[in-house]
Coordinates of N, CA and C in Angstrom, one line a residue:
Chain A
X1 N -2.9 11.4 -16.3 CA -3.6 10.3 -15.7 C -4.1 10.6 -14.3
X2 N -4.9 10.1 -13.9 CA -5.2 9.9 -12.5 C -4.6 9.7 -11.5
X3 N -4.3 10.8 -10.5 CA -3.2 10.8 -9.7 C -3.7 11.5 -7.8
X4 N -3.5 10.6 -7.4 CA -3.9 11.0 -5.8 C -2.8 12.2 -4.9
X5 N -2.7 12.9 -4.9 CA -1.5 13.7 -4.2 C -2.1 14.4 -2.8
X6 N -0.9 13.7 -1.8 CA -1.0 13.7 -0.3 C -0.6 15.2 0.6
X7 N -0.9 15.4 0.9 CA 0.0 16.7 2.3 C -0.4 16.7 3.6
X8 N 0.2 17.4 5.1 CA 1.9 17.3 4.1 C 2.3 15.9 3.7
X9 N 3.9 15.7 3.5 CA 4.9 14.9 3.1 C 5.2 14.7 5.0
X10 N 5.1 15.8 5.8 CA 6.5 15.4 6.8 C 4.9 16.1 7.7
X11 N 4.7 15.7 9.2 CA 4.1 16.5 9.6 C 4.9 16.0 11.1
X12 N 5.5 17.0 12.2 CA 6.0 16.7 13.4 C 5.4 17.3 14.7
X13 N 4.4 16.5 15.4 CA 3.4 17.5 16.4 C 4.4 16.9 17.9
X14 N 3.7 17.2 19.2 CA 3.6 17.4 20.3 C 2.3 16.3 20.8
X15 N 3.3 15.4 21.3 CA 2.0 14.5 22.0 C 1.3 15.3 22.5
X16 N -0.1 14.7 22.1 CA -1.2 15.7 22.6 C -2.1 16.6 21.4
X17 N -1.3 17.1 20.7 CA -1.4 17.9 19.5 C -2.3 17.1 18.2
X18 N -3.1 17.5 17.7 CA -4.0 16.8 16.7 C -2.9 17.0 15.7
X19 N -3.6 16.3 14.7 CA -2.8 16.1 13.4 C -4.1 15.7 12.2
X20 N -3.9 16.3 11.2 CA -4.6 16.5 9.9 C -3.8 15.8 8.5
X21 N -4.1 14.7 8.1 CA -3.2 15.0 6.4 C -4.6 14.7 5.6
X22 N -4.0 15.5 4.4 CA -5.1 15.5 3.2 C -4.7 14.8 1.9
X23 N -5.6 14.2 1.0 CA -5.8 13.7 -0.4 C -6.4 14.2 -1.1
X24 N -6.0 14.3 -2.1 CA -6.3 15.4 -3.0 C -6.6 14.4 -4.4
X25 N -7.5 14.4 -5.3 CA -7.5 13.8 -7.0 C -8.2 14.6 -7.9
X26 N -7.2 14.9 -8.6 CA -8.6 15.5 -10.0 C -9.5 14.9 -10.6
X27 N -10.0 13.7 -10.3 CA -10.9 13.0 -10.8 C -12.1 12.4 -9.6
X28 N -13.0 12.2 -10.0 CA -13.6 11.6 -8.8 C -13.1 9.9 -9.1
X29 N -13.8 9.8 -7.3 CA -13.1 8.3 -6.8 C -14.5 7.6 -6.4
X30 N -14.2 6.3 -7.1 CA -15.0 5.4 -6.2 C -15.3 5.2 -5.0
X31 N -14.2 5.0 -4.1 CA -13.8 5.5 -3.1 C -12.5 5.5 -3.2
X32 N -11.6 5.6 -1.5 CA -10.6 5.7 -0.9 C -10.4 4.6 0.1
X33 N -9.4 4.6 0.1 CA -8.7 3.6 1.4 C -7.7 4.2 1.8
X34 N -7.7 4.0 3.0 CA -6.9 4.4 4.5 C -5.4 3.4 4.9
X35 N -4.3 3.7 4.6 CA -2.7 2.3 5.8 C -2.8 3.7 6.3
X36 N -2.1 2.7 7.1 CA -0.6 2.9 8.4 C 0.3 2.3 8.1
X37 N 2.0 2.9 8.1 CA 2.8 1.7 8.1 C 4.0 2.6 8.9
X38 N 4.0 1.4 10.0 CA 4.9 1.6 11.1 C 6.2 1.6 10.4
X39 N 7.2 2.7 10.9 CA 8.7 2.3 10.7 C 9.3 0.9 10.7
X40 N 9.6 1.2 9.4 CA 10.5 -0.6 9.3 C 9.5 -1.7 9.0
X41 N 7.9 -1.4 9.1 CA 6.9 -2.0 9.0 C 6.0 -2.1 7.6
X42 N 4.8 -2.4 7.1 CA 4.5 -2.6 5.9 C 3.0 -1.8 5.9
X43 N 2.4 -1.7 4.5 CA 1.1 -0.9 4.8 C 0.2 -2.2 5.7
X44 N -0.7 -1.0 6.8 CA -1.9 -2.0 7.0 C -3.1 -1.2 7.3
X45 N -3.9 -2.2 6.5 CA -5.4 -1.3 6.0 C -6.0 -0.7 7.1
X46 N -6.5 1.0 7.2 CA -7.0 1.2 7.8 C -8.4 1.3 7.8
X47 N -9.3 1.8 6.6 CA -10.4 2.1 6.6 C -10.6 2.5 4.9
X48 N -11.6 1.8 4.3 CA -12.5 2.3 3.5 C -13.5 3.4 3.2
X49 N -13.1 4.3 2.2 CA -14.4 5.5 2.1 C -15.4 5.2 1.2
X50 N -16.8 5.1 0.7 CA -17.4 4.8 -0.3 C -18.2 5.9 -0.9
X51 N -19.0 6.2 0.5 CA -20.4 7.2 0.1 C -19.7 9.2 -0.1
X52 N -20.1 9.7 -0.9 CA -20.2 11.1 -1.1 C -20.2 11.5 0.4
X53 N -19.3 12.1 1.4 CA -19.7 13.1 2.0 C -19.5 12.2 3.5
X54 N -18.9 11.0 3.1 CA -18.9 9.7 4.0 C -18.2 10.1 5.4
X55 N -18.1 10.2 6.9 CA -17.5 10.4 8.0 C -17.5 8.8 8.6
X56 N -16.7 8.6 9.0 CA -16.0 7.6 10.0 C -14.7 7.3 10.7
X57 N -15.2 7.0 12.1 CA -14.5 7.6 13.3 C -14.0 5.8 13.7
X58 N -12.8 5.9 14.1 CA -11.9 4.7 15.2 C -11.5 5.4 16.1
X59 N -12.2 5.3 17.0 CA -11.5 6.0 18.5 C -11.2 7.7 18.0
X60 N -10.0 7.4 18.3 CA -9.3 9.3 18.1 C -9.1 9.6 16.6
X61 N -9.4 8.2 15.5 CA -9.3 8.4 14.0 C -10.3 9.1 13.5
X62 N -10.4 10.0 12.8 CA -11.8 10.8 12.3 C -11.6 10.6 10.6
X63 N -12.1 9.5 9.5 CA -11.8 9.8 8.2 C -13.2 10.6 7.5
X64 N -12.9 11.6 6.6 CA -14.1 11.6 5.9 C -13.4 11.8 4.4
X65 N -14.6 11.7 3.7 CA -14.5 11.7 2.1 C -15.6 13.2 1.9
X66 N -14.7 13.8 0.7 CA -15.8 14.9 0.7 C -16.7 14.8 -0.9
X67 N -17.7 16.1 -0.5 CA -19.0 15.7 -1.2 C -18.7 15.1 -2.7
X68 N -17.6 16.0 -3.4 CA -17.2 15.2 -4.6 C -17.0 14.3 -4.9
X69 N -16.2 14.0 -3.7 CA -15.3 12.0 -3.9 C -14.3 12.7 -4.5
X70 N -13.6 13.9 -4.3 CA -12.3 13.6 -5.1 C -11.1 14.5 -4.0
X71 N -11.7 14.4 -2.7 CA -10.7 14.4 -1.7 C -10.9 13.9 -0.4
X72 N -10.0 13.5 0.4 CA -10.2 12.7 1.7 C -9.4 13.3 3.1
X73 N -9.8 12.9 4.2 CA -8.8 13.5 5.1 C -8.9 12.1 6.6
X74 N -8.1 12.8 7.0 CA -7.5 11.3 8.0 C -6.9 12.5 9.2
X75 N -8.1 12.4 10.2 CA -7.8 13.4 11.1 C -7.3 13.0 12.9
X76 N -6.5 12.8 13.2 CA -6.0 12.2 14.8 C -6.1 13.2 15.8
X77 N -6.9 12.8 16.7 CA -6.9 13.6 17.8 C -6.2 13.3 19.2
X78 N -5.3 14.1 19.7 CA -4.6 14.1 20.7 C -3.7 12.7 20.4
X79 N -3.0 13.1 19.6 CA -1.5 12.1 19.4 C -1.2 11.5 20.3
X80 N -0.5 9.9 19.9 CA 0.0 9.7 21.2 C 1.5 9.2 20.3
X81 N 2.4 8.7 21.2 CA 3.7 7.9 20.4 C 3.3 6.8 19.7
X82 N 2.8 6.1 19.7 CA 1.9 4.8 18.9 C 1.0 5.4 17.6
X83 N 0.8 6.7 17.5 CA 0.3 7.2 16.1 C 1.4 7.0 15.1
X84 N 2.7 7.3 15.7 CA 3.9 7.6 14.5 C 4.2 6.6 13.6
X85 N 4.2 7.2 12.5 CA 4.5 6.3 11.3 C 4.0 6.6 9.8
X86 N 3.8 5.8 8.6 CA 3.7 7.0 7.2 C 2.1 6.5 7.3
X87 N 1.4 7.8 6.8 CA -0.3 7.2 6.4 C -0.4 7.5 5.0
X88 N -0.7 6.5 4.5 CA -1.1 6.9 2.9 C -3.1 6.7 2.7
X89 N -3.1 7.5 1.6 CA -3.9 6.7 0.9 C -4.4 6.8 -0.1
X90 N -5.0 6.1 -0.4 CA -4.8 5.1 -1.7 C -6.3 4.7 -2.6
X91 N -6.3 4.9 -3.6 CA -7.6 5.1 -4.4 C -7.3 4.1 -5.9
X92 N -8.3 3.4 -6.3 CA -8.5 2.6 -7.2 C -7.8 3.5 -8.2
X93 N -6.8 2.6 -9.3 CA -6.2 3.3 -10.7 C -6.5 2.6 -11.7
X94 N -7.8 2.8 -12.4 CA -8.5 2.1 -13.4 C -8.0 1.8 -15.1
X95 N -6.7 2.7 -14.9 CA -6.1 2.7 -15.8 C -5.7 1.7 -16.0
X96 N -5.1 1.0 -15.3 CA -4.2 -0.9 -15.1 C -5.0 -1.7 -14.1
X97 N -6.5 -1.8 -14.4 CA -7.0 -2.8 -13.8 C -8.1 -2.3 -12.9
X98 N -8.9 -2.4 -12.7 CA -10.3 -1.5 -12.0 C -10.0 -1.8 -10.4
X99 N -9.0 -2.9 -9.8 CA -9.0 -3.7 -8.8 C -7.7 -3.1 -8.3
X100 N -7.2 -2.3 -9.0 CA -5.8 -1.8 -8.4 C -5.5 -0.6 -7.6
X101 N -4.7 -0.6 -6.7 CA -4.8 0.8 -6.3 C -3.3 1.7 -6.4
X102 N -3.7 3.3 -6.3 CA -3.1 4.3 -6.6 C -2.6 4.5 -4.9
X103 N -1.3 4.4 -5.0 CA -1.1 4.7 -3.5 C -0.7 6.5 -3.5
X104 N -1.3 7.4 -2.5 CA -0.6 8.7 -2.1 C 0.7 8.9 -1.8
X105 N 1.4 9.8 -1.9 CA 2.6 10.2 -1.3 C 2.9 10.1 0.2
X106 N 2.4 9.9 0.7 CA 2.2 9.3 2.3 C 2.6 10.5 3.0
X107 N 2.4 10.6 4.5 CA 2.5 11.9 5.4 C 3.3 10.6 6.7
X108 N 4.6 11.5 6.8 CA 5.2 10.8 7.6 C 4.8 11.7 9.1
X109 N 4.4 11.2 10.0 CA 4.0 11.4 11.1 C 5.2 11.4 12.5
X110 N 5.7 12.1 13.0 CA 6.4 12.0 14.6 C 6.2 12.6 15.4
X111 N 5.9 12.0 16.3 CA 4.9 12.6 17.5 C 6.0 12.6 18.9
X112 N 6.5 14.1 19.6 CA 7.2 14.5 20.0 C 6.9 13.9 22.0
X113 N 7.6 13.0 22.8 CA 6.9 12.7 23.9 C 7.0 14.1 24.7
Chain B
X1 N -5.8 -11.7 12.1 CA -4.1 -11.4 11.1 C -3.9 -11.6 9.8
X2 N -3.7 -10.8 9.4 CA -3.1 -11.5 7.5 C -2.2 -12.7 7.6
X3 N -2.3 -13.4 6.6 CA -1.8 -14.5 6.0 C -0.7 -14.8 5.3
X4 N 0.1 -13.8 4.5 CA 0.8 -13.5 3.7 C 2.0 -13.1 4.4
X5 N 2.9 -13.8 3.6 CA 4.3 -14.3 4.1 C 5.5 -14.2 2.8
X6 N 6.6 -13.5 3.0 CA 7.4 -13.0 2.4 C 8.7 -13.8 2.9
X7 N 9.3 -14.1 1.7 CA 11.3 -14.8 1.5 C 11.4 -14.2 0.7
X8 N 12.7 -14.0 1.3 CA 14.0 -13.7 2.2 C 13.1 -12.3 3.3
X9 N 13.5 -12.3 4.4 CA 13.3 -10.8 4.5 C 14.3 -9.9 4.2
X10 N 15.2 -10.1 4.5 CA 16.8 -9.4 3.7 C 17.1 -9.8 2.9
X11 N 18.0 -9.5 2.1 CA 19.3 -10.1 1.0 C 19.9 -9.2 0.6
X12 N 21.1 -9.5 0.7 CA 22.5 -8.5 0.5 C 22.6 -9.6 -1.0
X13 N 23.0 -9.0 -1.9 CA 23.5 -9.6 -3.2 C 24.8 -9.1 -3.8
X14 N 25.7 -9.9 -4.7 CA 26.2 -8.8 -5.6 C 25.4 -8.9 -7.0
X15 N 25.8 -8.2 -8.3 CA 25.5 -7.8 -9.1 C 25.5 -8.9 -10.1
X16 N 24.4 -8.9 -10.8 CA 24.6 -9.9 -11.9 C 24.2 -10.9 -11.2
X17 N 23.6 -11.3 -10.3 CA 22.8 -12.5 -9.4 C 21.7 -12.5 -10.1
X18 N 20.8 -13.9 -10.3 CA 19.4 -13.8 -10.6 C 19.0 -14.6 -9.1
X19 N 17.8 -13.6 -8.7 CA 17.3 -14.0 -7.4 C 15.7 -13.8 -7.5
X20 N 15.1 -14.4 -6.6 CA 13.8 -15.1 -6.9 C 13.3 -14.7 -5.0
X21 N 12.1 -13.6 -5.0 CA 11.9 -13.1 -3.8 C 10.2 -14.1 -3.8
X22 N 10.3 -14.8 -3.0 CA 8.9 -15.4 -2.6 C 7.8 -14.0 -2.0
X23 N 6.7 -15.1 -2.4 CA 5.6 -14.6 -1.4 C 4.3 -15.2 -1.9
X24 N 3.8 -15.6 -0.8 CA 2.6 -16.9 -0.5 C 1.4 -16.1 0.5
X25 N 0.4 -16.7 0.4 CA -0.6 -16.0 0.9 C -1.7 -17.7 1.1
X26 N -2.5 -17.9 2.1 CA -3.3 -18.6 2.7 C -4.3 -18.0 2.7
X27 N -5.3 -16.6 2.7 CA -6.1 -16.5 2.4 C -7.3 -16.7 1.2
X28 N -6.5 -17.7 0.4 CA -7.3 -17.8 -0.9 C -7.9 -16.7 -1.9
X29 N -7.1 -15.6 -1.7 CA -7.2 -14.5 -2.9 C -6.5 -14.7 -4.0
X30 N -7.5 -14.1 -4.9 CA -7.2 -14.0 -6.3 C -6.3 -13.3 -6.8
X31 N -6.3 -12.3 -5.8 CA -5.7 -11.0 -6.9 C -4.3 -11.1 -5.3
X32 N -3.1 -11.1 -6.5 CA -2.0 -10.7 -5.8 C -1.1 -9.1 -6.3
X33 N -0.5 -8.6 -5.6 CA 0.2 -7.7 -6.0 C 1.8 -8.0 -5.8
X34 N 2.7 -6.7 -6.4 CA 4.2 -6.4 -6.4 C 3.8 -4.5 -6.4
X35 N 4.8 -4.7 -5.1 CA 5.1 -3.4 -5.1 C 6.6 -2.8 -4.9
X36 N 7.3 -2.2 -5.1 CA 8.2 -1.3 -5.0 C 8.2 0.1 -4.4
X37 N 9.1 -0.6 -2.8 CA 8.9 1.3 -2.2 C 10.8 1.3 -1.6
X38 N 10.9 2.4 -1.9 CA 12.1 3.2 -1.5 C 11.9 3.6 -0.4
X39 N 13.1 3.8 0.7 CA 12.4 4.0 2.4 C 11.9 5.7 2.3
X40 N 10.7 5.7 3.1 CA 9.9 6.4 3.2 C 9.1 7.4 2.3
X41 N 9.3 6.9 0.8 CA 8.8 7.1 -0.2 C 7.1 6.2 -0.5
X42 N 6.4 6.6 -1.6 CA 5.4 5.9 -1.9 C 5.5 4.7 -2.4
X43 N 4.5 3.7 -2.6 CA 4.7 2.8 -3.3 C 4.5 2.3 -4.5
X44 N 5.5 1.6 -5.5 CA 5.0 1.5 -6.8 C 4.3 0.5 -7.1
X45 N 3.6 -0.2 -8.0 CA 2.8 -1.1 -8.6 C 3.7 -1.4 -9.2
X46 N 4.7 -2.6 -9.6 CA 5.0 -3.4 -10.4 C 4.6 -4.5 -10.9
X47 N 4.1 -5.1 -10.4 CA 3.1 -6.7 -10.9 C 1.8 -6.8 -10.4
X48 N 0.8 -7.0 -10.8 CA -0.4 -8.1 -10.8 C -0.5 -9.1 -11.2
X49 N -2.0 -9.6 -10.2 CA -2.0 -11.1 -11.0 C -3.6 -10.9 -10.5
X50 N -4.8 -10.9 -11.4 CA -6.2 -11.7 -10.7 C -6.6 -13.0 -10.6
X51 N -5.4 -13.8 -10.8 CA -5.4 -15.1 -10.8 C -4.5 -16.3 -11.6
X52 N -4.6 -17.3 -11.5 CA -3.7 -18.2 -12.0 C -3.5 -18.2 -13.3
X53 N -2.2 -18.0 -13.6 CA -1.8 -18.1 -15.1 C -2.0 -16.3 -15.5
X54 N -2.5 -15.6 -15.1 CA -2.8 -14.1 -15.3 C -1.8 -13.1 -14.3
X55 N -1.0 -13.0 -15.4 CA 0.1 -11.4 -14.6 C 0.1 -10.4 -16.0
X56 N 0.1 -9.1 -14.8 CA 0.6 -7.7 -15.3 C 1.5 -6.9 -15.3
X57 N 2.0 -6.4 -16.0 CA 3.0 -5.2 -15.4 C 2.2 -4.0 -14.8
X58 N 2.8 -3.4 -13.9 CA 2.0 -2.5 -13.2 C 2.1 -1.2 -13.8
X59 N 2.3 0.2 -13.0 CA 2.6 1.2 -13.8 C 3.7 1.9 -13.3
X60 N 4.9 1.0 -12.8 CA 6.2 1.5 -12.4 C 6.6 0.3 -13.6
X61 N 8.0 0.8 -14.6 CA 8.4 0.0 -15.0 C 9.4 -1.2 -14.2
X62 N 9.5 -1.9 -14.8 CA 10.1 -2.8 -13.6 C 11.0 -4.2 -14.5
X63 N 12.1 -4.6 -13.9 CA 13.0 -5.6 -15.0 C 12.9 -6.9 -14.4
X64 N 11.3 -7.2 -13.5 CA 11.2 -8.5 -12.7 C 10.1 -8.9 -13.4
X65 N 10.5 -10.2 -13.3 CA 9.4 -10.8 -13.8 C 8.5 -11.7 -12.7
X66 N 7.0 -11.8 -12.9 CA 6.6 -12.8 -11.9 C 5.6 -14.1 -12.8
X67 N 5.3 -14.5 -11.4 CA 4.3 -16.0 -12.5 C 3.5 -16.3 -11.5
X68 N 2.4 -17.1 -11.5 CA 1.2 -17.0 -11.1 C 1.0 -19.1 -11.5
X69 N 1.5 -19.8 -10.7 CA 1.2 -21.2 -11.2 C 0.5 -21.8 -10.2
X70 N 0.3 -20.5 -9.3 CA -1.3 -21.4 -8.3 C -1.8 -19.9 -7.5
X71 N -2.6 -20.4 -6.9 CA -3.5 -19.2 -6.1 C -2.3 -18.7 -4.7
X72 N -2.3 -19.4 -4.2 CA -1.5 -18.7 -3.3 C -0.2 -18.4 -3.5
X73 N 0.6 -18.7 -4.4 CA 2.1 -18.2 -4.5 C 2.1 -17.5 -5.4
X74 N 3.3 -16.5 -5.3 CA 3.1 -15.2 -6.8 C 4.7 -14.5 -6.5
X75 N 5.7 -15.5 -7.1 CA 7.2 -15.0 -6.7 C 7.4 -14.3 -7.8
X76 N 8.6 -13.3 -7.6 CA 9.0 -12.0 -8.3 C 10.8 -12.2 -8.6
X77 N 11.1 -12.2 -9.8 CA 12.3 -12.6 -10.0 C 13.2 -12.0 -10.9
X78 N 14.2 -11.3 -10.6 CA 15.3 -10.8 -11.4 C 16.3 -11.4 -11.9
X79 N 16.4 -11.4 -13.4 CA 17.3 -12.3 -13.7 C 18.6 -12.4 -14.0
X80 N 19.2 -10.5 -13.6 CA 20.6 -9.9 -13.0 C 20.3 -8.6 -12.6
X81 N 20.5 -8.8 -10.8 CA 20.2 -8.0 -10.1 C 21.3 -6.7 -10.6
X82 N 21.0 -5.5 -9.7 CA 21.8 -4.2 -10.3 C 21.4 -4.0 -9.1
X83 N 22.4 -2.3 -8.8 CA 22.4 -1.3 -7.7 C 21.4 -1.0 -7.8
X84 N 20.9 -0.4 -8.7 CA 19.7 0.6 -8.8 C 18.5 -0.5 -8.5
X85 N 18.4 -2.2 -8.4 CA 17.4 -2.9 -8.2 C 17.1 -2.4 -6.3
X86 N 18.2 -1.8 -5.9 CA 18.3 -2.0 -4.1 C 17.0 -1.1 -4.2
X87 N 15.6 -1.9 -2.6 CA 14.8 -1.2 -2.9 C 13.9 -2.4 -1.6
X88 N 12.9 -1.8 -1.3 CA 12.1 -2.5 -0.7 C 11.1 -3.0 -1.6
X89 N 10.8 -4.5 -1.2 CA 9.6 -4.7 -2.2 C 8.6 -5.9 -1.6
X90 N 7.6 -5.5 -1.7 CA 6.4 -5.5 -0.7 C 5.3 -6.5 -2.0
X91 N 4.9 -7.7 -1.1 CA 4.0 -8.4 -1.9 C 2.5 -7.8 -1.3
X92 N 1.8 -8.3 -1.6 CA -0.1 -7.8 -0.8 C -1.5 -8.5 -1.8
X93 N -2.0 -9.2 -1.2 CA -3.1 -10.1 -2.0 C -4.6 -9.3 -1.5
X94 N -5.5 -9.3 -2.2 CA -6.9 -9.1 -1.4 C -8.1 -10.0 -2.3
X95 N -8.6 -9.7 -1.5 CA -10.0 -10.6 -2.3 C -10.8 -9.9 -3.3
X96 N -12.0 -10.6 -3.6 CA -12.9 -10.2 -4.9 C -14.3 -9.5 -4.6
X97 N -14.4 -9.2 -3.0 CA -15.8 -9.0 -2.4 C -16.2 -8.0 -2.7
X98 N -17.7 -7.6 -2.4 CA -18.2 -6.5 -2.6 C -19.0 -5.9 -1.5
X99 N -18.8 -4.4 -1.2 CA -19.2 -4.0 0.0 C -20.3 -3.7 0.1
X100 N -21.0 -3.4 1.5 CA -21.9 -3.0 1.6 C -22.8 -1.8 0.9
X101 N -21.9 -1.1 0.4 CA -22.7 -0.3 -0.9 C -22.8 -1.1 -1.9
X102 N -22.3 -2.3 -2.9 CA -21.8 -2.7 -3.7 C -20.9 -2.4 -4.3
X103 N -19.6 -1.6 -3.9 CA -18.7 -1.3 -4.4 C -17.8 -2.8 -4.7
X104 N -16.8 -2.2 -5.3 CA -15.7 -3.4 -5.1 C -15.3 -2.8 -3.8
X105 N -14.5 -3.9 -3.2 CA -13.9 -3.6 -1.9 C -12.4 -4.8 -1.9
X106 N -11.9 -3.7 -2.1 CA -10.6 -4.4 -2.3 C -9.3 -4.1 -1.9
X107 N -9.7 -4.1 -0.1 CA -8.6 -3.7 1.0 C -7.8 -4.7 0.2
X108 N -6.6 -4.6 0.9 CA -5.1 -5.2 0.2 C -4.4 -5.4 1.7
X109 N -3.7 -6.5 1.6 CA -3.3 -7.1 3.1 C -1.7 -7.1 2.4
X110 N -1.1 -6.8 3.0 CA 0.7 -7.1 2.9 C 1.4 -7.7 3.5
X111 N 2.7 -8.5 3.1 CA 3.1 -8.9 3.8 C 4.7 -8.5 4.2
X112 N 5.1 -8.9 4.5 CA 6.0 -7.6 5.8 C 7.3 -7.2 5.0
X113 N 7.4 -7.7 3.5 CA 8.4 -7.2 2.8 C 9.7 -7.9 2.7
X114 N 10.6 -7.5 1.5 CA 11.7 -7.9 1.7 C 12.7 -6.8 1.1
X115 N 13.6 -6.7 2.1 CA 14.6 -5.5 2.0 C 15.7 -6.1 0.8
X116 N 16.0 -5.7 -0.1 CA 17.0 -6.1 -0.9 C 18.1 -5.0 -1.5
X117 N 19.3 -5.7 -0.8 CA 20.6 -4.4 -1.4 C 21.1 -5.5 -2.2
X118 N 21.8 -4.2 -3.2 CA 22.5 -5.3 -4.5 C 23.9 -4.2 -4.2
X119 N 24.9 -5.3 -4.3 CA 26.3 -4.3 -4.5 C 26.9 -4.4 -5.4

């Protein structure tokens, strides 16, 4: 079945230090969607992918979708302690419902002061 | 801010309890969810709903049942809790809109969970 798979699992930088996690699916995606969820905290949405090849930036967030649509990346530049926390993301699973989504294995993030 | 509001945030239980985890939402969405996450694990899909009177099982099996008897409430209920039920479980509603490409767009809003240990 259709399955989104995240890396890393654990990533631990140096404030300051960029940070990279990737999504990976063997199928193509409608799109992608972007959480954050703070320790102890819940997902909260960060960003939508739609278009083939899609780039969009929040401040020091860089997401893009690649030309396929069947991988994504969620790129931070110059970490700060307020980046830390799990990022997943998460792609429609049309299997149980065209409206539902496939959450990633999430990349837990700690950013060293 | 999201809308969406979660009872109990905690509950300690013992075993063989039937307990009934709220969660209500004020943004007038259709589609509610159930999820299931273990700490710092992914999350599972255990219930949907696209609306009133309409629930699913998701694609984590799951021994809770939910019900859907108006748009904004969508409670999740075990009707004898177990150890193995101890788990975080996270409600989240989104709307029906469609985005600027025409895609569906169906960010999902959460609401802040409820921790539940069973002893």
């Amino acid at each position: 079945g259709q399955q989104v798979m995240q890396i890393p699992q654990y990533q631990h930088v140096q404030e300051g230090e960029d940070f990279t996690t990737y999504c990976n699916s063997s199928t193509t995606l409608s799109n992608i969607q972007w959480y954050k969820q703070r320790p102890g905290g819940h997902p909260v949405f960060l960003i939508q992918l739609v278009k083939s090849g899609e780039v969009k930036k929040q401040k020091r967030l860089t997401f893009q979708f690649g030309e396929a649509k069947k991988n994504s990346s969620l790129h931070i530049t110059a970490t700060q302690t307020t980046d830390v926390g799990t990022y997943f993301c998460a792609a429609p699973l049309h299997q149980t419902g065209a409206n539902n989504l496939f959450f990633g294995t999430g990349t837990r993030l700690t950013v060293i002061p | 801010e999201a809308d969406i509001y979660q009872t109990p945030r905690y509950l300690v239980i013992g075993t063989g309890k039937k307990i009934t985890l709220e969660c209500s939402q004020t943004m007038g969405h259709d589609k509610m969810y159930w999820y299931q996450q273990d700490p710092g694990m992914e999350l599972h899909l255990i219930h949907y709903s696209y609306g009133v009177n309409s629930t699913e099982k998701g694609d984590l099996s799951s021994e809770s049942t939910v019900s859907r008897i108006r748009t904004e409430h969508f409670p999740l209920t075990l009707e004898s809790a177990r150890p193995s039920h101890t788990s975080q479980y996270l409600c989240a509603s989104s709307d029906s809109g469609t985005g600027e490409w025409g895609d569906s767009y169906n960010e999902q809003f959460f609401g802040p969970g409820t921790r539940l240990t069973v002893l």
